[in-house]
Amino acid sequence: MADLYSVTGLHVSLADMTRKPLLGAAPRIGILHGLTFAIGRGEVVGIVGGSGSGKSTLGRALVRLLEPTAGRILFDGQDIAHLPEPALRPLRRRFQMIFQDPLSSLNPRQTVGTILRAPLALHGLPLARAAEALDAVGLPRAHLARYPHELSGGQRQRVGIARAIALRPDFILADEIVSGLDVSSQAQVLALLETLVRDFSLTLAFISHDLSVVRRLCTRIIVLHQGRIVEDAPAARLFDAPKAEYTRMLLSAIPLPDPDQPWD
Amino acid sequence: MTFLAVEGLTVRIRRGPWLLRGVSLAVAAGEARGLVGESGAGKSMIGKAILGILPRAAEVVSGRILLDGTDLLRLSDRDRRARIGRLCALIPQDPLTALNPARRIGPQITDRLTDILGWDRARAQARAAELLAEVQIADPPRVLKSYPHELSGGMRQRVLIAAAFAAEPKLIVADEPTTALDVTVQREVLRLIAGMQARHGTALLFVTHDLGVVSKVCRRLSVLYAGKVVEDTDVRAFFRTPGHPYSAALLAATPKYTDPDSSLRPVPSAVIDAVRAEVAAWDAAHG
Amino acid sequence: MADAAEGRGAVRRRAGLRLWLSGGWLAALAAAALLAPWIAPHDPLAQDLFAGRLPPAWQAGADPAYLLGTDSLGRDVLSRVLHGARVALFVALVAGTLTALIGAALGLLAGFYRGWVDVAISRLVDIWMAFPPVLFAILLIAVLGTGLASIIVAIVVIDWTRFARVVRAEAMAQGAMDYVASARVAGMGRLRTLATEILPNCLPTIGVLLTLEMGIAVIVEAILSFVNLSISTDAPTWGGMIAEGRLSIHQAWWVLVFPLVALFLTVLAFGQLGEGLKDRFDPVLR
């Protein structure tokens, strides 16, 4: 079976508005410099890197929140890299995203019910799936009537997950979704994600700055550094024998909860 | 010798809920203690109480904060501020907002030397340059003349560490000082704090949610839940065998790439219920 | 967390009082304005030269029929203040609403669509704001002629930029939030996103601006009446009364003071109403 995503020569550069001359175009800053990789169906891929590595930009290009400067993004065989928004819209049901900060990604003036039903209505899907999605993420249906600010951080992130899975997508991009959570909620959300990937046979790309978090969930890991892929390997191999210098540096910098770890 | 002793510190929102429920902990001179807990556990509140910067709405109901033998809570506002200013310093969480963007780095460090120690400007400036060198900043004279926005996040955090150690405080409260940083930068900054703390013989109260970080910097550790200390122990002992079920659950929930199967375990609800019951029992006993 | 909750509680209690006071005054004034023809004790235009400059009822030499005294032409001050409220509130309501609609619409478009739409609207705002507003108003009225409609048009034409600028900034800030990205990921169209995601989050800001604008409209109307550019000169307007009262301040302070107090309280109440409503009903703050 063909890969779900096949990315070749992906370049993204953004206009640097701080250095825009009064007349004429702003100079461009390269964020991603020719990335090539594929994501197979059912794979759970970790995308890891420090701040400025371009991991979030890559994620946003995959779900076409931004248009790449150059390169191809084949989604299920169709190049979506430069597809105009109206042509993209019917496809959007199939690739969804969970955002880092649920407080920012849930409209504060809408109830959980409205938030979950709006995407379903847009794609002409049964609205009853909103309640089912809440069941799937382990929130009581009564939460449909609540506002985001009435929920805890972990509960909000579950709503974000419910919104993504309600559309029954093929692919979900999770962008740093546990970095704002306490360790106990973090563990719960990751366990939930593990279950959902299995039950809905999802393909998942999990963006994180934290290799430890990715270790548990992902089968394959892509390490980004300054807009380039420095390593792309099965999880077990990457942790046992990291090849790239940068990966080794990242790994050795992680403070394990163990006073005997040689860390210096 | 105990330098800081917090005894039965109880803080509440005026006419509102408890923030700290009879917190006791001690930090010996030159010792590093970690304060660990999840958000809302009150770990930052303890640091704020010690530094005398509790939010307006909070009031200390009972307890003592003995700083070098003197109870801060029995001093006048003026004396308390003077004493805290002379003996304590803070390394804040967010290097972006902790430096005044409109002032150069130099005066933001030398202020403490001229104000607290009464040094003249020339001497303070020379010392500031030394401090920047000590936190491994290349070209201190240039950085002293820079504005905060000209420095990277890691550099700014180094500047804040230099500023905290400037007036040779006896106690430093570090409030999640590396949460905003990348792991590689975090390692440098943590090594720096640990090294400076050891060299200067400063007591350190290190507030963090990250057990990994605690294991690298601290010798002793207090685990908090809902403003209550659930465990107060030696760091080595803690990571070998946590003494409280909640601590054990917290440790099992912490990610650990070397042992993926026994990490990131959700905290069992029985553990949460048990620790909540402890808190409820305290509440019942204190009206 | 608990700290924030406490803060909100305090804000809410204060908001409650201020909402009641400002809302109470404005409601009373609106009732008075609506019922003015029936509750005003005298015809606001009726002159009685024998009853000129009578002091308010509680002072020596007063006629109890004229509760707040009379002006130099013997017109009842209370009746004129009540009828003046009609003009003031009408201008506030109509001018404020029109200004909000036009300014907020342009601000939303500029802030959400960015690009050339933003450039066009923002430059227009910049140029517009370079005109001195008072001169602009006087010029406009000189062209349009005096009258209630001219005042309203003048206010709208001058003040829409205030809404456009603030709402543009707010729409931009909201547009950067992830729930807007999320709507896009869900496949929502641009206009729909603007209507369901951005606009509701800009409404509190628009509401506060609207109440402020109503206060400003009351003042502008008073100023234009003061310089005699409002409706006909003997019609009862607060600004007109203040202008007349100014001339006889030493003989009859009440002619100046009562409309001034009404004006002051009304403008204050509009401002406080906006803040109070926001604190009370904004689900995000609550």
Short mmCIF file of C-alpha atoms in Angstrom, two decimals, chain A residues 11 22 25 29 75 80 93-95 110-111 143 152 161 170 199 202 220 227 241:
data_model
loop_
_atom_site.label_atom_id
_atom_site.label_comp_id
_atom_site.label_asym_id
_atom_site.label_seq_id
_atom_site.Cartn_x
_atom_site.Cartn_y
_atom_site.Cartn_z
CA HIS A 11 11.07 24.24 1.28
CA LEU A 22 9.43 50.73 2.70
CA ALA A 25 9.13 42.80 -0.91
CA ILE A 29 14.03 33.68 5.85
CA PHE A 75 -1.38 13.09 0.55
CA ILE A 80 -1.68 19.20 -1.84
CA ARG A 93 -11.69 16.23 6.84
CA ARG A 94 -9.00 13.63 6.28
CA PHE A 95 -6.06 15.40 7.93
CA GLN A 110 -18.29 28.64 22.24
CA THR A 111 -19.41 25.67 24.26
CA HIS A 143 -19.32 18.62 29.11
CA SER A 152 -8.99 21.80 33.54
CA ILE A 161 -8.42 15.59 20.65
CA ASP A 170 -6.87 9.35 8.23
CA ASP A 199 -9.00 1.95 17.87
CA LEU A 202 -4.93 6.47 12.82
CA ARG A 220 9.65 6.13 14.12
CA GLY A 227 15.27 23.21 9.09
CA ALA A 241 22.41 3.95 18.65
#
